[in-house]
PDB file of C-alpha atoms in Angstrom:
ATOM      1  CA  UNK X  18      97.291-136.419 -22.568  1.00  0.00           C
ATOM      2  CA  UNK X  19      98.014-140.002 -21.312  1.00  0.00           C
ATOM      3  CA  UNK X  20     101.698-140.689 -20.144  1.00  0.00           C
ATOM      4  CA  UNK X  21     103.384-143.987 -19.431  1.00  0.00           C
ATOM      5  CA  UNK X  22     105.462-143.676 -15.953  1.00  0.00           C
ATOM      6  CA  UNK X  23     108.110-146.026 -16.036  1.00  0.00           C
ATOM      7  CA  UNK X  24     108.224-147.623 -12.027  1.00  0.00           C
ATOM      8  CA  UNK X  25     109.264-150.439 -10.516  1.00  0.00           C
ATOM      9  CA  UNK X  26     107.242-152.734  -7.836  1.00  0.00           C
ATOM     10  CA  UNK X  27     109.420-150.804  -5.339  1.00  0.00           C
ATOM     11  CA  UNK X  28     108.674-147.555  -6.753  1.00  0.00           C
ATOM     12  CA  UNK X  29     104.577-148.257  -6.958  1.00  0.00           C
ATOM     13  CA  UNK X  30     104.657-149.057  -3.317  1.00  0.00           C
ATOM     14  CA  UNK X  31     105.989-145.509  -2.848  1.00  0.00           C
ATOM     15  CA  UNK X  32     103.500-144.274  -4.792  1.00  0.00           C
ATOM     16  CA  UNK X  33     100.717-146.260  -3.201  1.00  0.00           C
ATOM     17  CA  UNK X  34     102.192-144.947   0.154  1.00  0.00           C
ATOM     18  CA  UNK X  35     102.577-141.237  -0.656  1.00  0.00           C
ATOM     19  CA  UNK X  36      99.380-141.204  -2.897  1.00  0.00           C
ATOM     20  CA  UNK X  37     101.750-139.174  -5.672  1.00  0.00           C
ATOM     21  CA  UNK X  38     103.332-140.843  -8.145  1.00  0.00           C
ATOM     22  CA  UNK X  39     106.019-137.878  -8.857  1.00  0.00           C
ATOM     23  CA  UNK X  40     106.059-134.819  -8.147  1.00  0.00           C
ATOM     24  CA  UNK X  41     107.224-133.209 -11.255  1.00  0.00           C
ATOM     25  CA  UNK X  42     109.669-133.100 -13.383  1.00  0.00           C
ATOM     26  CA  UNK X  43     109.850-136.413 -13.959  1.00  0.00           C
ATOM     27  CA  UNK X  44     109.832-138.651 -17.108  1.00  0.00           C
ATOM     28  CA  UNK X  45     107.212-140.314 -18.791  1.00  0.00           C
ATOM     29  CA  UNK X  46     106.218-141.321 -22.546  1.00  0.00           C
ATOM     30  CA  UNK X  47     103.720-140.884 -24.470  1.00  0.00           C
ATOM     31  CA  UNK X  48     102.517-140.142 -28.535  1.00  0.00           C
ATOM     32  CA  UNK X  49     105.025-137.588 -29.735  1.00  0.00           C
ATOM     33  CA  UNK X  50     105.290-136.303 -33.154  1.00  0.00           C
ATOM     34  CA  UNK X  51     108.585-138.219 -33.030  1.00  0.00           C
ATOM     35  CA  UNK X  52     106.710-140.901 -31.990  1.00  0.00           C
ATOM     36  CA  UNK X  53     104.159-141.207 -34.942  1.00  0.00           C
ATOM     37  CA  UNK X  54     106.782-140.398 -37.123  1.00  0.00           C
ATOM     38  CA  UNK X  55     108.887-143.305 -36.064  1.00  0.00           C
ATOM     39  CA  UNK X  56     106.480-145.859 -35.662  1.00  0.00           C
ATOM     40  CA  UNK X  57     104.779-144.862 -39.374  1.00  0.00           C
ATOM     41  CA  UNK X  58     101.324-145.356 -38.056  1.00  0.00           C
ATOM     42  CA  UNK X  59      98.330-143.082 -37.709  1.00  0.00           C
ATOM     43  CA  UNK X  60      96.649-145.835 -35.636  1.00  0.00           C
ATOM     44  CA  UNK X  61      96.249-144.332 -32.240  1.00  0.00           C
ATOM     45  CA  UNK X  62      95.921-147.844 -30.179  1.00  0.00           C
ATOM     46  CA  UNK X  63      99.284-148.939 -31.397  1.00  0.00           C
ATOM     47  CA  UNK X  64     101.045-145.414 -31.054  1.00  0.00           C
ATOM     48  CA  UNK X  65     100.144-145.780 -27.701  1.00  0.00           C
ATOM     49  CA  UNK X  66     100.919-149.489 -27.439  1.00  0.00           C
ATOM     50  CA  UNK X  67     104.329-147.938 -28.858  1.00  0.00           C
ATOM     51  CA  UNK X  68     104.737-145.458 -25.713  1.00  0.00           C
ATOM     52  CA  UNK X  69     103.664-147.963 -23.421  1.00  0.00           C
ATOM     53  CA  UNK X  70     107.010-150.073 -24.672  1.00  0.00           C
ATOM     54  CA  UNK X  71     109.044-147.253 -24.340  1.00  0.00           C
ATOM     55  CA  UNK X  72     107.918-146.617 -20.630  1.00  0.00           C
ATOM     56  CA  UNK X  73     108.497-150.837 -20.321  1.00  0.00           C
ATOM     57  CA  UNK X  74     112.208-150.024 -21.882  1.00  0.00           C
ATOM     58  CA  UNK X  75     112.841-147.718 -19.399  1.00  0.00           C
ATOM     59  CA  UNK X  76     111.065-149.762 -16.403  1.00  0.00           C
ATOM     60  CA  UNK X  77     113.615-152.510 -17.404  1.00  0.00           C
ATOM     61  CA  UNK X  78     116.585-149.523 -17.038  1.00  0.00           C
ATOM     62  CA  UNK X  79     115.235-148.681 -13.526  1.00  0.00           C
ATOM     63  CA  UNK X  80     115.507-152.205 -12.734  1.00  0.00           C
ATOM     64  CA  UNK X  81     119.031-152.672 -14.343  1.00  0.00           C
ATOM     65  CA  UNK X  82     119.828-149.419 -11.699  1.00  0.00           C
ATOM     66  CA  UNK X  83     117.822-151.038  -8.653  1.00  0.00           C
ATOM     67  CA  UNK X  84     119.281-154.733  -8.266  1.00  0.00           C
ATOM     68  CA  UNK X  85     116.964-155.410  -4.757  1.00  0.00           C
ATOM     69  CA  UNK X  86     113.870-154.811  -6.861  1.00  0.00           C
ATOM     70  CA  UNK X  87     111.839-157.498  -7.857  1.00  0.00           C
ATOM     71  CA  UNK X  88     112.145-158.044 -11.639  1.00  0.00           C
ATOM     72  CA  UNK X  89     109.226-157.218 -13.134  1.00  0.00           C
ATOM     73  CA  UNK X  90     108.529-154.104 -15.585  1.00  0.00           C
ATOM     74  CA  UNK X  91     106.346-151.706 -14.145  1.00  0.00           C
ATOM     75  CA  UNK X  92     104.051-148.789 -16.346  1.00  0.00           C
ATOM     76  CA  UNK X  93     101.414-146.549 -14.841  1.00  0.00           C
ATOM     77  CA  UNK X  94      99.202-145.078 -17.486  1.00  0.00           C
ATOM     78  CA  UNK X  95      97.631-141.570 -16.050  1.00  0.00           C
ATOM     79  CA  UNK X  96      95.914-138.792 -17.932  1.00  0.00           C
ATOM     80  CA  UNK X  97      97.688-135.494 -17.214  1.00  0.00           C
ATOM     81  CA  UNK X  98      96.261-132.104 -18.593  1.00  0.00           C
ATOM     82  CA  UNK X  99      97.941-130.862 -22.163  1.00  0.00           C
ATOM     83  CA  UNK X 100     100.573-128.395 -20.797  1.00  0.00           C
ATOM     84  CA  UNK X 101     101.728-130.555 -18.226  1.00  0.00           C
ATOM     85  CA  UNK X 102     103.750-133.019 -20.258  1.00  0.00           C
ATOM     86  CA  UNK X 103     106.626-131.685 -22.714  1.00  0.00           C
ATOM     87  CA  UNK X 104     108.970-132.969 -25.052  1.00  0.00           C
ATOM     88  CA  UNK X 105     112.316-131.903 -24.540  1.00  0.00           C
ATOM     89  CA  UNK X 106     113.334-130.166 -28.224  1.00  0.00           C
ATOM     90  CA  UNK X 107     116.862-131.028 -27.889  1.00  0.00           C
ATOM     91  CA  UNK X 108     116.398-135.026 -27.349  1.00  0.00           C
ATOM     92  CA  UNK X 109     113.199-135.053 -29.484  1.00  0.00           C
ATOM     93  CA  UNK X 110     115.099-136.704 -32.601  1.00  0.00           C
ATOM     94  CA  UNK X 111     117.413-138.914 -30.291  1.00  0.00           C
ATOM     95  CA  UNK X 112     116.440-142.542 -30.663  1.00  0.00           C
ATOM     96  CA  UNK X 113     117.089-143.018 -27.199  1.00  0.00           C
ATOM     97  CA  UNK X 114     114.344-140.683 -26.217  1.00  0.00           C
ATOM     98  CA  UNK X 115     111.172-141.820 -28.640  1.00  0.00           C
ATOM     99  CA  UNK X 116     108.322-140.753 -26.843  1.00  0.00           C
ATOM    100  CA  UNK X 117     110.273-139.336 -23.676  1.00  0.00           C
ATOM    101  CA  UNK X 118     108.012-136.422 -21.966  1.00  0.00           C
ATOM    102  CA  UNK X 119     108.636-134.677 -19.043  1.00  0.00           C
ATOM    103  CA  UNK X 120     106.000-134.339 -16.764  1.00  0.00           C
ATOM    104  CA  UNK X 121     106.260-130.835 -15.109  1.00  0.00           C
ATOM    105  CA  UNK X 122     103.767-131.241 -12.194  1.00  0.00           C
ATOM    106  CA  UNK X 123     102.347-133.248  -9.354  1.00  0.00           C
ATOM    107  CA  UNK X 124     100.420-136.064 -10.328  1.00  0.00           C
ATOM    108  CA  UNK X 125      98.443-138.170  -7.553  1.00  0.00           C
ATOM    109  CA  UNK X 126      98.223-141.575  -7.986  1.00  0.00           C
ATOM    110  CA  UNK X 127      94.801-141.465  -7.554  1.00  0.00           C
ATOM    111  CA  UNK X 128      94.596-140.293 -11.633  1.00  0.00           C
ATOM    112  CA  UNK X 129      96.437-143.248 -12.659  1.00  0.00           C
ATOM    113  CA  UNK X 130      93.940-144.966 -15.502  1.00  0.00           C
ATOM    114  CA  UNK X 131      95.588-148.238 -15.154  1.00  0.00           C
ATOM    115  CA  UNK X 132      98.398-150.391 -13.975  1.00  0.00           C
ATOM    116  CA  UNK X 133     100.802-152.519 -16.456  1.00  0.00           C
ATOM    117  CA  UNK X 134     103.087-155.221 -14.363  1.00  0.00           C
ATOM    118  CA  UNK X 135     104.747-157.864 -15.869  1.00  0.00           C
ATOM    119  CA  UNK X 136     103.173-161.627 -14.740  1.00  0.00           C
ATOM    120  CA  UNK X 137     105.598-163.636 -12.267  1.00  0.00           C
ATOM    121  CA  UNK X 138     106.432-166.068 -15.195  1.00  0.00           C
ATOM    122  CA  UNK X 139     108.720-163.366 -16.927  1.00  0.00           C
ATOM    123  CA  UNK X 140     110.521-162.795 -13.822  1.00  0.00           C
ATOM    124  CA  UNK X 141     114.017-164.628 -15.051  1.00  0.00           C
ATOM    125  CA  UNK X 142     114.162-163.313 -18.771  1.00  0.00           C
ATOM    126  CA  UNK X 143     113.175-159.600 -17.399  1.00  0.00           C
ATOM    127  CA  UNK X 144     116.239-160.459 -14.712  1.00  0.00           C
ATOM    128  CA  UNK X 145     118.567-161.671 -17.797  1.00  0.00           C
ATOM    129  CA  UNK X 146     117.405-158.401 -19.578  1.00  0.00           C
ATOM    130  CA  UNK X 147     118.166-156.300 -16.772  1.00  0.00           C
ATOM    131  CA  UNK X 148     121.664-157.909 -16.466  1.00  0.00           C
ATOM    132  CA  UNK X 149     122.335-157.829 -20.376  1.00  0.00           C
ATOM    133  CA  UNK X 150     121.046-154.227 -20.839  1.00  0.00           C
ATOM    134  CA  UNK X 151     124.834-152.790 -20.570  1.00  0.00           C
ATOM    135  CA  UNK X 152     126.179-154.906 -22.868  1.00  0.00           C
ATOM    136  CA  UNK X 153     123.129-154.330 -25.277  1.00  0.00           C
ATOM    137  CA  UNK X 154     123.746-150.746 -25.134  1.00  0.00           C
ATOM    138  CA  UNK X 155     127.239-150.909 -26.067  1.00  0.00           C
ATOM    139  CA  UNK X 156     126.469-152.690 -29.283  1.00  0.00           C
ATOM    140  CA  UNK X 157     126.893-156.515 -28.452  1.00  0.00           C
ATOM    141  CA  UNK X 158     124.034-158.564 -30.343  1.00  0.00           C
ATOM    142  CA  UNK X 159     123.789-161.286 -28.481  1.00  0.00           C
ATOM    143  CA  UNK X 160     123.158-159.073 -25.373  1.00  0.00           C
ATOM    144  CA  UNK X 161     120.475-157.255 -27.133  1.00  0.00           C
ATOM    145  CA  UNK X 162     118.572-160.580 -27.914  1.00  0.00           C
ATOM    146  CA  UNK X 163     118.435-161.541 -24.519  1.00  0.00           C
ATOM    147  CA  UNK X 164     116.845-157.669 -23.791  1.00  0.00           C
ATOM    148  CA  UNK X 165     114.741-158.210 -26.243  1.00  0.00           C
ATOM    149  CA  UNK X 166     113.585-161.604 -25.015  1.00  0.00           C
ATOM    150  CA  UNK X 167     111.881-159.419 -22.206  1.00  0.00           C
ATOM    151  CA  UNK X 168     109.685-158.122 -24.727  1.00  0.00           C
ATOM    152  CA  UNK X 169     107.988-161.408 -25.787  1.00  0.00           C
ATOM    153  CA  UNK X 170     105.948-160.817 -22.353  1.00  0.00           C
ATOM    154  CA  UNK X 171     102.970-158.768 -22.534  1.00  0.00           C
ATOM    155  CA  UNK X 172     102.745-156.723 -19.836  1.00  0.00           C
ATOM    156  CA  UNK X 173      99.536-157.534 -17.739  1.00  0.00           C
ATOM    157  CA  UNK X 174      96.754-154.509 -17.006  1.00  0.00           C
ATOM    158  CA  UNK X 175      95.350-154.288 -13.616  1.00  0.00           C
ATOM    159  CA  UNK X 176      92.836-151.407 -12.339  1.00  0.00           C
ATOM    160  CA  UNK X 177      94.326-149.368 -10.050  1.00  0.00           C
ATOM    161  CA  UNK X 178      92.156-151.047  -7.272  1.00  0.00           C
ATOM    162  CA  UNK X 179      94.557-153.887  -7.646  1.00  0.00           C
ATOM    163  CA  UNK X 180      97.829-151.853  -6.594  1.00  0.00           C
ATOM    164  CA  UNK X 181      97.766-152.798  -2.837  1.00  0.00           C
ATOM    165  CA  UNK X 182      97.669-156.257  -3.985  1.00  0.00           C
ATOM    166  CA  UNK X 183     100.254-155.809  -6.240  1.00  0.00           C
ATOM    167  CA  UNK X 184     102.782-154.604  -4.041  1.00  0.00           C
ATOM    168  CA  UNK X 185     101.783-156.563  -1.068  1.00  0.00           C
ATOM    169  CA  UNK X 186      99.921-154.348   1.281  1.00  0.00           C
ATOM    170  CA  UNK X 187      96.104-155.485  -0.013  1.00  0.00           C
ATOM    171  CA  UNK X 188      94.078-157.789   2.004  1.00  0.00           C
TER     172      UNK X 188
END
């Protein structure tokens, strides 16, 4: 099953450190059945395009949490086996939690398919979305625009080759 970790650049570099990027449990997303069912599409490459904006939703709420971190969105996509990933029955309906898995066990880096990082030209509207995302959450409009102007960048793909560059330890 492929998962979309939610990190940040200061998370990666953890990661890239330790070799594991979590332990288990931790969150990911992915193609649930509440998934497909929201998103109306049978289409796999855009149910997964779906998960992969959750997981960049959720990057931009670790950032909103982490206010040292640089501010770009950070998604690891990594194949994990079938029984390793579960969808939590209670939260499975909750808009909040489209596509939310848990990931139950340890997952090395080293399986990570690919790396999605925002480019350093959507650093200030991911920062603007980071500091509206309260205010968004709470209902106010105008604070949900500016979240959802982080969204108009396309998150870049990288090969997991690139990570050391990415989080500054490469060559």
């Amino acid at each position: 099953m492929r998962v979309y970790v939610p990190l940040t650049l200061p998370a990666l570099a953890e990661a890239h450190k330790t070799g594991e990027l979590g332990s288990g449990p931790f969150v990911a997303y992915a193609v649930t059945p509440a998934l497909r069912e929201w998103y109306l599409s049978e289409d796999i490459e855009e149910l997964e395009y779906a998960a992969l904006s959750r997981a960049a939703l959720a990057s931009l709420r670790r950032l909103a949490a982490d206010p040292g971190a640089v501010r770009r969105r950070v998604v690891v996509a990594v194949d994990v086996p079938d029984g390793a990933a579960s969808v939590d029955p209670d939260r499975g309906l909750d808009p909040s939690a489209l596509g939310e898995v848990t990931v139950t066990s340890s997952v090395p880096l080293a399986k990570a398919a690919a790396v999605h990082v925002d480019a350093d030209d959507a650093e200030q509207d991911v920062a603007a979305a980071a500091e509206a995302l309260e205010a968004a959450d709470g209902g106010d409009d105008d604070a949900q625009f500016v979240v959802d102007g982080a969204d108009d960048h396309e998150l870049l793909w990288y090969a997991t080759q690139e990570i050391p560059n990415l989080v500054g330890s490469g060559a």
